[in-house]
Amino acid sequence: MTWDAELTRRLAHRHADNLFRRRITLTGAQGPRIVTDEGSYLSFCSNDYLGLANDRRVIRALQEAADQYGVGAGAAHLVTGHQRIHESLEQALAEFVGAPRALLFSTGYMANLGIANALLGRGDLVIEDRLNHASLIDAGLLCRAELRRYTHADVGAARRLLAASTAERKLILTDAVFSMDGDLAPVPELVAMAVDHDARVVLDDAHGLGVLGAGGRGSLEHHALTAAPPVILMGTLGKALGTFGAFVAGDEALIETLIQEARTYIYTTAPPPAVAAATCEALRIVREEPWRRERLRDLVRRFRRGAAELGLPVADSDTPIQPIIIGEPQRALAVGRGLQKAGVLVTAIRPPTVPLHTSRLRVTFSAAHSEQDVDQLLDALSGVMNDNH
Ligand SMILES: *Cc1c(COP(=O)(O)O)cnc(C)c1O
């Protein structure tokens, strides 16, 4: 078969299985109301949990820094791409999460790959929750260590994998808040287990940072833990912080090792300094405006109450990620299309992003939503779910 025929055949299969993915093209800023090339919608599918992606103050910080630093960093951090503002952001992030040091990465995906790549090699062991984000799975696959996966949140299974291994170095990788389910990993148990087995545990707090804990310090604050061994914290800046990028926080030796050895840190252009300046401002807002987290919690409570009254199959989650599990991709797409007709946008998430037979509408909330927005979503869901039994 020629390349072209083979690719065409694969695409046709995707279509037939209702697994073909399409991009929605936005023509304006991220927010509760978005404009796409098909219309304008009340949207419940961003990770902009605190409503900072389009905040005037964050925008101004970016503009002013662009005037000062230009746009591109122009080089990798270890060449001439490392700016004072990157350094300031690293210090602010370390202080925020209570770690000795933090290191910026261009994306969360790259941070996860970089951690595993720098710390592990052949003969080592990685264990992962089955529902981990793709970037953690890829981190495990690419680092050349043995990769074993345990049943979602099954601490006993994880412990057996560690106990059975004779590997010298053992690393546990987990989402701290599961990105497609919204539930929390059994973090205290995993940390205790890591101590027992002289392992380290990477907590990917993409969906906890800024959202969980009274101060928004994320999953560690929620569980009353710190970013000290055995914990390695990975946080992303493109979600609750509303900007772009990621960081790893931990002890001095860890961070210095990442600078020396993480290939996704070394061999890539440093993030634009103006984005770092915008993130500094976003972090200030995360600290100083706890009402955003309170609003978010109130909206989630309101949604869960309404969804329970309607008998909607909402997953067991207290975070702003509130998936409605539908089952087969075809039906998830139909429900998504029905909502879109009602002016509400919630994207259908299908395999392989989620396991087979668990296609879902991943509803997410933002502090920028209003109570009326939540009610409009519930009204739309009530109509559309009835039509799509
Ligand atoms: C979004 C996400 C990432 C990737 O972060 P980016 O900065 O978008 O690359 C990593 N882990 C989890 C759990 C995520 O949800």
mmCIF file of C-alpha atoms and ligand atoms in Angstrom:
data_model
loop_
_atom_site.group_PDB
_atom_site.id
_atom_site.type_symbol
_atom_site.label_atom_id
_atom_site.label_comp_id
_atom_site.label_asym_id
_atom_site.label_seq_id
_atom_site.Cartn_x
_atom_site.Cartn_y
_atom_site.Cartn_z
ATOM 1 C CA MET A 1 0.000 0.000 0.000
ATOM 2 C CA THR A 2 1.307 3.469 -0.771
ATOM 3 C CA TRP A 3 1.757 5.956 2.059
ATOM 4 C CA ASP A 4 -1.139 7.995 0.801
ATOM 5 C CA ALA A 5 -3.511 5.037 0.572
ATOM 6 C CA GLU A 6 -2.490 3.863 4.033
ATOM 7 C CA LEU A 7 -3.070 7.264 5.652
ATOM 8 C CA THR A 8 -6.380 7.688 3.858
ATOM 9 C CA ARG A 9 -7.496 4.260 5.084
ATOM 10 C CA ARG A 10 -6.575 5.114 8.670
ATOM 11 C CA LEU A 11 -8.440 8.414 8.525
ATOM 12 C CA ALA A 12 -11.507 6.659 7.111
ATOM 13 C CA HIS A 13 -11.411 4.204 10.049
ATOM 14 C CA ARG A 14 -11.287 7.095 12.471
ATOM 15 C CA HIS A 15 -14.333 8.636 10.854
ATOM 16 C CA ALA A 16 -16.205 5.330 10.898
ATOM 17 C CA ASP A 17 -15.404 4.812 14.599
ATOM 18 C CA ASN A 18 -16.501 8.367 15.507
ATOM 19 C CA LEU A 19 -12.957 9.065 16.662
ATOM 20 C CA PHE A 20 -12.063 11.741 14.129
ATOM 21 C CA ARG A 21 -10.920 14.896 15.906
ATOM 22 C CA ARG A 22 -11.641 18.405 14.731
ATOM 23 C CA ARG A 23 -10.320 21.709 15.910
ATOM 24 C CA ILE A 24 -12.711 24.475 16.848
ATOM 25 C CA THR A 25 -11.286 27.740 15.560
ATOM 26 C CA LEU A 26 -11.634 30.672 17.933
ATOM 27 C CA THR A 27 -11.553 34.211 16.651
ATOM 28 C CA GLY A 28 -11.267 35.992 20.002
ATOM 29 C CA ALA A 29 -9.959 35.598 23.551
ATOM 30 C CA GLN A 30 -10.416 32.617 25.866
ATOM 31 C CA GLY A 31 -13.231 33.061 28.395
ATOM 32 C CA PRO A 32 -16.710 31.913 29.408
ATOM 33 C CA ARG A 33 -18.029 33.338 26.145
ATOM 34 C CA ILE A 34 -16.044 32.426 23.087
ATOM 35 C CA VAL A 35 -16.487 33.296 19.458
ATOM 36 C CA THR A 36 -15.664 30.635 16.904
ATOM 37 C CA ASP A 37 -15.989 30.604 13.164
ATOM 38 C CA GLU A 38 -19.352 28.867 13.675
ATOM 39 C CA GLY A 39 -20.898 31.240 16.194
ATOM 40 C CA SER A 40 -20.631 32.458 19.769
ATOM 41 C CA TYR A 41 -21.012 30.114 22.703
ATOM 42 C CA LEU A 42 -21.121 29.842 26.439
ATOM 43 C CA SER A 43 -18.077 27.632 26.928
ATOM 44 C CA PHE A 44 -17.316 25.018 29.592
ATOM 45 C CA CYS A 45 -14.200 23.486 28.162
ATOM 46 C CA SER A 46 -11.143 25.546 28.992
ATOM 47 C CA ASN A 47 -8.617 25.000 31.781
ATOM 48 C CA ASP A 48 -8.565 28.736 32.505
ATOM 49 C CA TYR A 49 -9.947 27.942 35.962
ATOM 50 C CA LEU A 50 -9.393 31.357 37.522
ATOM 51 C CA GLY A 51 -10.305 33.441 34.478
ATOM 52 C CA LEU A 52 -6.808 34.897 34.107
ATOM 53 C CA ALA A 53 -6.072 34.089 30.448
ATOM 54 C CA ASN A 54 -7.673 37.365 29.380
ATOM 55 C CA ASP A 55 -7.152 39.445 32.541
ATOM 56 C CA ARG A 56 -6.328 43.116 31.805
ATOM 57 C CA ARG A 57 -3.508 43.196 34.351
ATOM 58 C CA VAL A 58 -1.857 40.060 32.979
ATOM 59 C CA ILE A 59 -2.175 41.429 29.452
ATOM 60 C CA ARG A 60 -0.566 44.715 30.504
ATOM 61 C CA ALA A 61 2.318 42.892 32.205
ATOM 62 C CA LEU A 62 2.937 40.976 28.972
ATOM 63 C CA GLN A 63 2.795 44.142 26.845
ATOM 64 C CA GLU A 64 5.156 46.095 29.075
ATOM 65 C CA ALA A 65 7.635 43.222 29.249
ATOM 66 C CA ALA A 66 7.516 42.843 25.457
ATOM 67 C CA ASP A 67 8.497 46.517 25.179
ATOM 68 C CA GLN A 68 11.462 45.855 27.443
ATOM 69 C CA TYR A 69 12.613 42.375 26.352
ATOM 70 C CA GLY A 70 11.234 41.973 22.834
ATOM 71 C CA VAL A 71 9.366 38.833 21.856
ATOM 72 C CA GLY A 72 11.585 35.798 21.328
ATOM 73 C CA ALA A 73 14.108 34.644 23.941
ATOM 74 C CA GLY A 74 16.411 33.972 21.007
ATOM 75 C CA ALA A 75 18.347 31.097 22.567
ATOM 76 C CA ALA A 76 18.148 28.224 25.028
ATOM 77 C CA HIS A 77 18.442 28.902 28.769
ATOM 78 C CA LEU A 78 21.988 27.516 28.822
ATOM 79 C CA VAL A 79 23.112 29.772 25.981
ATOM 80 C CA THR A 80 21.841 33.367 26.129
ATOM 81 C CA GLY A 81 18.073 32.829 26.460
ATOM 82 C CA HIS A 82 17.926 33.014 30.266
ATOM 83 C CA GLN A 83 16.601 36.414 31.415
ATOM 84 C CA ARG A 84 16.384 38.013 34.835
ATOM 85 C CA ILE A 85 12.564 37.819 34.564
ATOM 86 C CA HIS A 86 12.754 33.994 34.143
ATOM 87 C CA GLU A 87 14.834 33.910 37.293
ATOM 88 C CA SER A 88 12.343 36.114 39.177
ATOM 89 C CA LEU A 89 9.477 33.857 38.151
ATOM 90 C CA GLU A 90 11.370 30.752 39.285
ATOM 91 C CA GLN A 91 11.958 32.338 42.679
ATOM 92 C CA ALA A 92 8.326 33.415 42.990
ATOM 93 C CA LEU A 93 7.101 29.927 42.060
ATOM 94 C CA ALA A 94 9.491 28.210 44.495
ATOM 95 C CA GLU A 95 8.337 30.499 47.278
ATOM 96 C CA PHE A 96 4.685 29.996 46.347
ATOM 97 C CA VAL A 97 4.828 26.198 46.546
ATOM 98 C CA GLY A 98 7.279 26.183 49.455
ATOM 99 C CA ALA A 99 10.201 24.530 47.683
ATOM 100 C CA PRO A 100 13.901 25.458 47.836
ATOM 101 C CA ARG A 101 14.023 25.874 44.056
ATOM 102 C CA ALA A 102 11.958 25.826 40.891
ATOM 103 C CA LEU A 103 12.909 25.474 37.234
ATOM 104 C CA LEU A 104 10.893 26.763 34.287
ATOM 105 C CA PHE A 105 10.126 24.515 31.330
ATOM 106 C CA SER A 106 8.475 25.519 28.060
ATOM 107 C CA THR A 107 5.495 23.195 28.594
ATOM 108 C CA GLY A 108 4.203 20.665 31.097
ATOM 109 C CA TYR A 109 4.638 17.946 28.517
ATOM 110 C CA MET A 110 8.324 18.766 28.260
ATOM 111 C CA ALA A 111 8.741 19.083 32.030
ATOM 112 C CA ASN A 112 7.396 15.566 32.558
ATOM 113 C CA LEU A 113 9.626 14.110 29.838
ATOM 114 C CA GLY A 114 12.581 16.015 31.270
ATOM 115 C CA ILE A 115 12.172 14.769 34.836
ATOM 116 C CA ALA A 116 12.062 11.094 33.852
ATOM 117 C CA ASN A 117 14.823 11.542 31.284
ATOM 118 C CA ALA A 118 17.166 13.227 33.776
ATOM 119 C CA LEU A 119 16.512 10.887 36.697
ATOM 120 C CA LEU A 120 16.140 7.446 35.132
ATOM 121 C CA GLY A 121 17.675 5.129 32.583
ATOM 122 C CA ARG A 122 17.949 1.471 31.685
ATOM 123 C CA GLY A 123 17.511 -0.844 34.665
ATOM 124 C CA ASP A 124 15.327 1.610 36.596
ATOM 125 C CA LEU A 125 11.587 1.352 37.270
ATOM 126 C CA VAL A 126 8.713 3.746 36.610
ATOM 127 C CA ILE A 127 5.238 3.018 37.907
ATOM 128 C CA GLU A 128 2.204 5.005 36.829
ATOM 129 C CA ASP A 129 -1.511 5.277 37.418
ATOM 130 C CA ARG A 130 -3.421 3.936 34.402
ATOM 131 C CA LEU A 131 -5.326 7.196 34.026
ATOM 132 C CA ASN A 132 -2.234 9.416 33.990
ATOM 133 C CA HIS A 133 -1.967 12.219 31.447
ATOM 134 C CA ALA A 134 -0.344 11.267 28.137
ATOM 135 C CA SER A 135 2.756 13.327 28.943
ATOM 136 C CA LEU A 136 3.475 11.197 32.022
ATOM 137 C CA ILE A 137 2.932 8.025 30.026
ATOM 138 C CA ASP A 138 5.318 9.267 27.357
ATOM 139 C CA ALA A 139 7.806 10.284 30.052
ATOM 140 C CA GLY A 140 7.752 6.690 31.272
ATOM 141 C CA LEU A 141 8.092 5.272 27.766
ATOM 142 C CA LEU A 142 10.922 7.522 26.617
ATOM 143 C CA CYS A 143 13.221 7.300 29.639
ATOM 144 C CA ARG A 144 14.204 3.661 28.910
ATOM 145 C CA ALA A 145 13.317 2.461 32.384
ATOM 146 C CA GLU A 146 10.930 -0.448 32.859
ATOM 147 C CA LEU A 147 7.372 0.966 32.784
ATOM 148 C CA ARG A 148 4.570 -0.644 34.804
ATOM 149 C CA ARG A 149 1.079 0.727 35.228
ATOM 150 C CA TYR A 150 -1.280 0.169 38.155
ATOM 151 C CA THR A 151 -5.087 0.303 38.307
ATOM 152 C CA HIS A 152 -6.397 3.802 38.869
ATOM 153 C CA ALA A 153 -5.697 5.001 42.435
ATOM 154 C CA ASP A 154 -4.877 1.453 43.594
ATOM 155 C CA VAL A 155 -2.197 2.021 46.227
ATOM 156 C CA GLY A 156 -1.947 -1.701 47.007
ATOM 157 C CA ALA A 157 -1.192 -2.527 43.376
ATOM 158 C CA ALA A 158 1.393 0.261 43.246
ATOM 159 C CA ARG A 159 3.039 -1.054 46.402
ATOM 160 C CA ARG A 160 3.253 -4.572 44.973
ATOM 161 C CA LEU A 161 4.973 -3.275 41.838
ATOM 162 C CA LEU A 162 7.557 -1.411 43.922
ATOM 163 C CA ALA A 163 8.087 -4.325 46.293
ATOM 164 C CA ALA A 164 8.615 -6.808 43.452
ATOM 165 C CA SER A 165 11.281 -4.719 41.737
ATOM 166 C CA THR A 166 15.016 -4.941 42.256
ATOM 167 C CA ALA A 167 15.638 -1.746 40.292
ATOM 168 C CA GLU A 168 18.057 0.656 41.889
ATOM 169 C CA ARG A 169 15.971 3.754 41.207
ATOM 170 C CA LYS A 170 12.181 3.742 41.357
ATOM 171 C CA LEU A 171 9.933 6.606 40.346
ATOM 172 C CA ILE A 172 6.182 6.959 40.837
ATOM 173 C CA LEU A 173 4.450 9.266 38.342
ATOM 174 C CA THR A 174 0.919 10.477 38.967
ATOM 175 C CA ASP A 175 -1.544 13.196 38.097
ATOM 176 C CA ALA A 176 -2.340 14.892 41.431
ATOM 177 C CA VAL A 177 -5.779 15.805 40.029
ATOM 178 C CA PHE A 178 -6.762 13.498 37.182
ATOM 179 C CA SER A 179 -7.235 15.609 34.096
ATOM 180 C CA MET A 180 -10.204 13.803 32.555
ATOM 181 C CA ASP A 181 -11.926 12.709 35.794
ATOM 182 C CA GLY A 182 -11.294 15.508 38.277
ATOM 183 C CA ASP A 183 -10.638 13.145 41.198
ATOM 184 C CA LEU A 184 -7.585 13.382 43.440
ATOM 185 C CA ALA A 185 -4.745 10.871 43.525
ATOM 186 C CA PRO A 186 -4.139 9.140 46.876
ATOM 187 C CA VAL A 187 -1.185 11.477 47.375
ATOM 188 C CA PRO A 188 -0.429 10.958 51.099
ATOM 189 C CA GLU A 189 -0.414 7.162 50.618
ATOM 190 C CA LEU A 190 1.813 7.381 47.532
ATOM 191 C CA VAL A 191 4.231 9.658 49.358
ATOM 192 C CA ALA A 192 4.404 7.314 52.369
ATOM 193 C CA MET A 193 4.951 4.393 50.013
ATOM 194 C CA ALA A 194 7.751 6.242 48.243
ATOM 195 C CA VAL A 195 9.475 6.800 51.592
ATOM 196 C CA ASP A 196 9.190 3.078 52.449
ATOM 197 C CA HIS A 197 10.697 2.040 49.126
ATOM 198 C CA ASP A 198 13.296 4.773 48.777
ATOM 199 C CA ALA A 199 11.450 5.916 45.656
ATOM 200 C CA ARG A 200 10.521 9.401 44.502
ATOM 201 C CA VAL A 201 7.077 10.526 43.468
ATOM 202 C CA VAL A 202 6.356 13.048 40.738
ATOM 203 C CA LEU A 203 3.104 14.923 41.362
ATOM 204 C CA ASP A 204 1.750 16.492 38.198
ATOM 205 C CA ASP A 205 -0.370 19.311 39.586
ATOM 206 C CA ALA A 206 -1.531 20.777 36.262
ATOM 207 C CA HIS A 207 -5.123 20.913 37.571
ATOM 208 C CA GLY A 208 -4.476 21.573 41.256
ATOM 209 C CA LEU A 209 -2.137 24.558 41.177
ATOM 210 C CA GLY A 210 -4.030 27.803 41.745
ATOM 211 C CA VAL A 211 -7.230 25.886 42.443
ATOM 212 C CA LEU A 212 -6.728 23.623 45.478
ATOM 213 C CA GLY A 213 -5.743 24.725 48.966
ATOM 214 C CA ALA A 214 -6.853 27.900 50.740
ATOM 215 C CA GLY A 215 -3.885 29.771 49.261
ATOM 216 C CA GLY A 216 -4.134 28.152 45.819
ATOM 217 C CA ARG A 217 -0.825 26.381 46.348
ATOM 218 C CA GLY A 218 -2.342 23.278 44.897
ATOM 219 C CA SER A 219 -2.450 19.613 45.796
ATOM 220 C CA LEU A 220 0.455 19.800 48.224
ATOM 221 C CA GLU A 221 -1.298 22.470 50.256
ATOM 222 C CA HIS A 222 -4.534 20.478 50.069
ATOM 223 C CA HIS A 223 -2.787 17.397 51.490
ATOM 224 C CA ALA A 224 -0.609 19.420 53.918
ATOM 225 C CA LEU A 225 2.605 18.208 52.233
ATOM 226 C CA THR A 226 5.667 20.045 50.938
ATOM 227 C CA ALA A 227 7.752 19.881 47.768
ATOM 228 C CA ALA A 228 10.589 18.114 49.589
ATOM 229 C CA PRO A 229 11.921 14.592 48.985
ATOM 230 C CA PRO A 230 10.381 12.216 48.102
ATOM 231 C CA VAL A 231 8.054 14.669 46.315
ATOM 232 C CA ILE A 232 8.924 16.241 42.981
ATOM 233 C CA LEU A 233 6.282 18.784 42.000
ATOM 234 C CA MET A 234 5.416 19.621 38.404
ATOM 235 C CA GLY A 235 3.070 22.555 37.871
ATOM 236 C CA THR A 236 1.770 24.071 34.651
ATOM 237 C CA LEU A 237 1.198 27.743 33.907
ATOM 238 C CA GLY A 238 -1.235 27.392 30.999
ATOM 239 C CA LYS A 239 -4.192 26.352 33.147
ATOM 240 C CA ALA A 240 -5.207 28.198 36.339
ATOM 241 C CA LEU A 241 -2.401 30.738 35.869
ATOM 242 C CA GLY A 242 -3.783 31.611 32.471
ATOM 243 C CA THR A 243 -0.458 31.985 30.647
ATOM 244 C CA PHE A 244 1.900 29.333 29.227
ATOM 245 C CA GLY A 245 4.720 27.098 30.379
ATOM 246 C CA ALA A 246 5.481 24.877 33.352
ATOM 247 C CA PHE A 247 7.891 24.377 36.205
ATOM 248 C CA VAL A 248 9.393 21.702 38.395
ATOM 249 C CA ALA A 249 9.888 22.441 42.100
ATOM 250 C CA GLY A 250 12.019 20.538 44.566
ATOM 251 C CA ASP A 251 15.324 20.411 46.328
ATOM 252 C CA GLU A 252 18.562 21.957 45.144
ATOM 253 C CA ALA A 253 20.161 18.717 43.886
ATOM 254 C CA LEU A 254 17.078 17.811 41.867
ATOM 255 C CA ILE A 255 16.802 21.186 40.156
ATOM 256 C CA GLU A 256 20.506 21.387 39.388
ATOM 257 C CA THR A 257 20.375 17.854 37.936
ATOM 258 C CA LEU A 258 17.499 18.873 35.670
ATOM 259 C CA ILE A 259 19.475 21.880 34.429
ATOM 260 C CA GLN A 260 22.433 19.633 33.645
ATOM 261 C CA GLU A 261 20.622 16.613 32.232
ATOM 262 C CA ALA A 262 16.986 17.167 31.203
ATOM 263 C CA ARG A 263 17.102 17.172 27.418
ATOM 264 C CA THR A 264 13.740 18.962 27.110
ATOM 265 C CA TYR A 265 15.223 21.769 29.197
ATOM 266 C CA ILE A 266 18.586 22.003 27.517
ATOM 267 C CA TYR A 267 17.801 21.611 23.828
ATOM 268 C CA THR A 268 15.008 24.097 23.358
ATOM 269 C CA THR A 269 14.511 27.847 23.152
ATOM 270 C CA ALA A 270 13.714 29.558 26.457
ATOM 271 C CA PRO A 271 10.084 30.725 26.792
ATOM 272 C CA PRO A 272 9.432 34.351 25.766
ATOM 273 C CA PRO A 273 10.465 36.570 28.702
ATOM 274 C CA ALA A 274 7.242 38.596 28.394
ATOM 275 C CA VAL A 275 5.273 35.411 29.100
ATOM 276 C CA ALA A 276 7.314 34.980 32.281
ATOM 277 C CA ALA A 277 6.445 38.568 33.256
ATOM 278 C CA ALA A 278 2.757 37.903 32.599
ATOM 279 C CA THR A 279 2.980 34.768 34.749
ATOM 280 C CA CYS A 280 4.545 36.759 37.626
ATOM 281 C CA GLU A 281 1.506 39.042 37.515
ATOM 282 C CA ALA A 282 -0.900 36.078 37.294
ATOM 283 C CA LEU A 283 0.795 34.504 40.323
ATOM 284 C CA ARG A 284 0.340 37.744 42.269
ATOM 285 C CA ILE A 285 -3.386 37.656 41.436
ATOM 286 C CA VAL A 286 -3.665 33.970 42.405
ATOM 287 C CA ARG A 287 -2.224 34.900 45.819
ATOM 288 C CA GLU A 288 -4.162 38.090 46.389
ATOM 289 C CA GLU A 289 -7.600 37.171 45.070
ATOM 290 C CA PRO A 290 -8.775 34.076 46.960
ATOM 291 C CA TRP A 291 -12.348 34.988 45.948
ATOM 292 C CA ARG A 292 -11.611 33.385 42.592
ATOM 293 C CA ARG A 293 -11.151 29.978 44.236
ATOM 294 C CA GLU A 294 -14.216 30.513 46.429
ATOM 295 C CA ARG A 295 -16.333 31.468 43.424
ATOM 296 C CA LEU A 296 -15.109 28.370 41.612
ATOM 297 C CA ARG A 297 -16.075 26.131 44.548
ATOM 298 C CA ASP A 298 -19.527 27.745 44.720
ATOM 299 C CA LEU A 299 -20.104 27.212 40.994
ATOM 300 C CA VAL A 300 -19.030 23.570 41.232
ATOM 301 C CA ARG A 301 -21.389 23.010 44.182
ATOM 302 C CA ARG A 302 -24.245 24.653 42.301
ATOM 303 C CA PHE A 303 -23.585 22.494 39.240
ATOM 304 C CA ARG A 304 -23.391 19.258 41.248
ATOM 305 C CA ARG A 305 -26.606 20.040 43.082
ATOM 306 C CA GLY A 306 -28.421 20.758 39.811
ATOM 307 C CA ALA A 307 -26.909 17.749 38.049
ATOM 308 C CA ALA A 308 -27.981 15.442 40.887
ATOM 309 C CA GLU A 309 -31.552 16.786 40.661
ATOM 310 C CA LEU A 310 -31.541 16.070 36.928
ATOM 311 C CA GLY A 311 -30.047 12.615 37.466
ATOM 312 C CA LEU A 312 -27.075 13.348 35.207
ATOM 313 C CA PRO A 313 -24.210 10.807 35.265
ATOM 314 C CA VAL A 314 -21.651 13.195 36.754
ATOM 315 C CA ALA A 315 -18.427 11.656 38.027
ATOM 316 C CA ASP A 316 -17.416 11.817 41.686
ATOM 317 C CA SER A 317 -15.284 14.970 41.699
ATOM 318 C CA ASP A 318 -15.076 18.101 43.825
ATOM 319 C CA THR A 319 -12.713 19.945 41.497
ATOM 320 C CA PRO A 320 -13.653 22.260 38.597
ATOM 321 C CA ILE A 321 -13.364 19.202 36.317
ATOM 322 C CA GLN A 322 -16.873 17.698 36.240
ATOM 323 C CA PRO A 323 -17.071 15.003 33.563
ATOM 324 C CA ILE A 324 -20.403 13.599 32.450
ATOM 325 C CA ILE A 325 -19.692 10.024 31.441
ATOM 326 C CA ILE A 326 -21.662 9.085 28.324
ATOM 327 C CA GLY A 327 -20.144 5.814 27.097
ATOM 328 C CA GLU A 328 -19.797 5.418 23.345
ATOM 329 C CA PRO A 329 -18.134 8.117 21.247
ATOM 330 C CA GLN A 330 -21.076 8.469 18.885
ATOM 331 C CA ARG A 331 -23.453 9.391 21.701
ATOM 332 C CA ALA A 332 -20.921 11.726 23.334
ATOM 333 C CA LEU A 333 -20.601 13.544 20.004
ATOM 334 C CA ALA A 334 -24.391 13.731 19.628
ATOM 335 C CA VAL A 335 -24.807 15.228 23.096
ATOM 336 C CA GLY A 336 -21.991 17.704 22.364
ATOM 337 C CA ARG A 337 -23.690 18.717 19.111
ATOM 338 C CA GLY A 338 -27.032 19.109 20.868
ATOM 339 C CA LEU A 339 -25.468 21.412 23.443
ATOM 340 C CA GLN A 340 -23.807 23.412 20.709
ATOM 341 C CA LYS A 341 -27.194 23.957 19.075
ATOM 342 C CA ALA A 342 -28.365 25.325 22.426
ATOM 343 C CA GLY A 343 -25.432 27.747 22.424
ATOM 344 C CA VAL A 344 -23.315 25.836 24.952
ATOM 345 C CA LEU A 345 -19.910 24.409 24.145
ATOM 346 C CA VAL A 346 -18.585 21.319 25.940
ATOM 347 C CA THR A 347 -16.187 19.182 23.947
ATOM 348 C CA ALA A 348 -16.639 15.424 23.786
ATOM 349 C CA ILE A 349 -13.568 13.520 24.986
ATOM 350 C CA ARG A 350 -13.123 10.111 23.377
ATOM 351 C CA PRO A 351 -10.564 7.262 23.310
ATOM 352 C CA PRO A 352 -7.619 7.102 23.366
ATOM 353 C CA THR A 353 -7.687 10.185 25.614
ATOM 354 C CA VAL A 354 -10.046 8.249 27.920
ATOM 355 C CA PRO A 355 -10.591 4.457 28.214
ATOM 356 C CA LEU A 356 -12.963 2.644 25.840
ATOM 357 C CA HIS A 357 -16.678 2.967 26.667
ATOM 358 C CA THR A 358 -16.073 6.041 28.840
ATOM 359 C CA SER A 359 -16.431 8.810 26.267
ATOM 360 C CA ARG A 360 -17.539 11.887 28.097
ATOM 361 C CA LEU A 361 -18.354 15.541 28.124
ATOM 362 C CA ARG A 362 -15.587 17.149 30.129
ATOM 363 C CA VAL A 363 -17.292 20.097 31.786
ATOM 364 C CA THR A 364 -14.902 22.565 33.396
ATOM 365 C CA PHE A 365 -15.673 25.706 35.327
ATOM 366 C CA SER A 366 -13.926 29.034 35.609
ATOM 367 C CA ALA A 367 -14.152 31.780 38.219
ATOM 368 C CA ALA A 368 -15.215 33.950 35.279
ATOM 369 C CA HIS A 369 -18.486 31.986 34.958
ATOM 370 C CA SER A 370 -21.608 33.297 36.689
ATOM 371 C CA GLU A 371 -24.337 31.367 38.492
ATOM 372 C CA GLN A 372 -26.636 32.079 35.536
ATOM 373 C CA ASP A 373 -24.047 30.456 33.254
ATOM 374 C CA VAL A 374 -24.193 27.285 35.365
ATOM 375 C CA ASP A 375 -28.003 27.319 35.234
ATOM 376 C CA GLN A 376 -27.935 27.758 31.466
ATOM 377 C CA LEU A 377 -25.619 24.744 31.188
ATOM 378 C CA LEU A 378 -27.932 22.647 33.368
ATOM 379 C CA ASP A 379 -30.967 23.665 31.293
ATOM 380 C CA ALA A 380 -29.191 22.766 28.075
ATOM 381 C CA LEU A 381 -27.985 19.437 29.503
ATOM 382 C CA SER A 382 -31.434 18.557 30.731
ATOM 383 C CA GLY A 383 -32.936 19.055 27.262
ATOM 384 C CA VAL A 384 -30.154 17.381 25.309
ATOM 385 C CA MET A 385 -29.677 14.345 27.561
ATOM 386 C CA ASN A 386 -33.401 13.601 27.299
ATOM 387 C CA ASP A 387 -33.180 13.745 23.508
ATOM 388 C CA ASN A 388 -30.176 11.402 23.378
ATOM 389 C CA HIS A 389 -31.047 8.320 25.374
HETATM 390 C C1 LIG B 1 -2.176 19.930 30.402
HETATM 391 C C2 LIG B 1 -1.412 18.883 31.155
HETATM 392 C C3 LIG B 1 -0.050 18.702 30.966
HETATM 393 C C4 LIG B 1 0.703 19.410 29.880
HETATM 394 O O1 LIG B 1 0.946 20.730 30.187
HETATM 395 P P1 LIG B 1 1.260 21.735 28.979
HETATM 396 O O2 LIG B 1 1.926 22.874 29.638
HETATM 397 O O3 LIG B 1 -0.071 22.066 28.390
HETATM 398 O O4 LIG B 1 2.140 20.978 28.039
HETATM 399 C C5 LIG B 1 0.602 17.793 31.762
HETATM 400 N N1 LIG B 1 -0.050 17.071 32.681
HETATM 401 C C6 LIG B 1 -1.380 17.196 32.874
HETATM 402 C C7 LIG B 1 -2.045 16.372 33.916
HETATM 403 C C8 LIG B 1 -2.099 18.093 32.107
HETATM 404 O O5 LIG B 1 -3.420 18.190 32.254
#
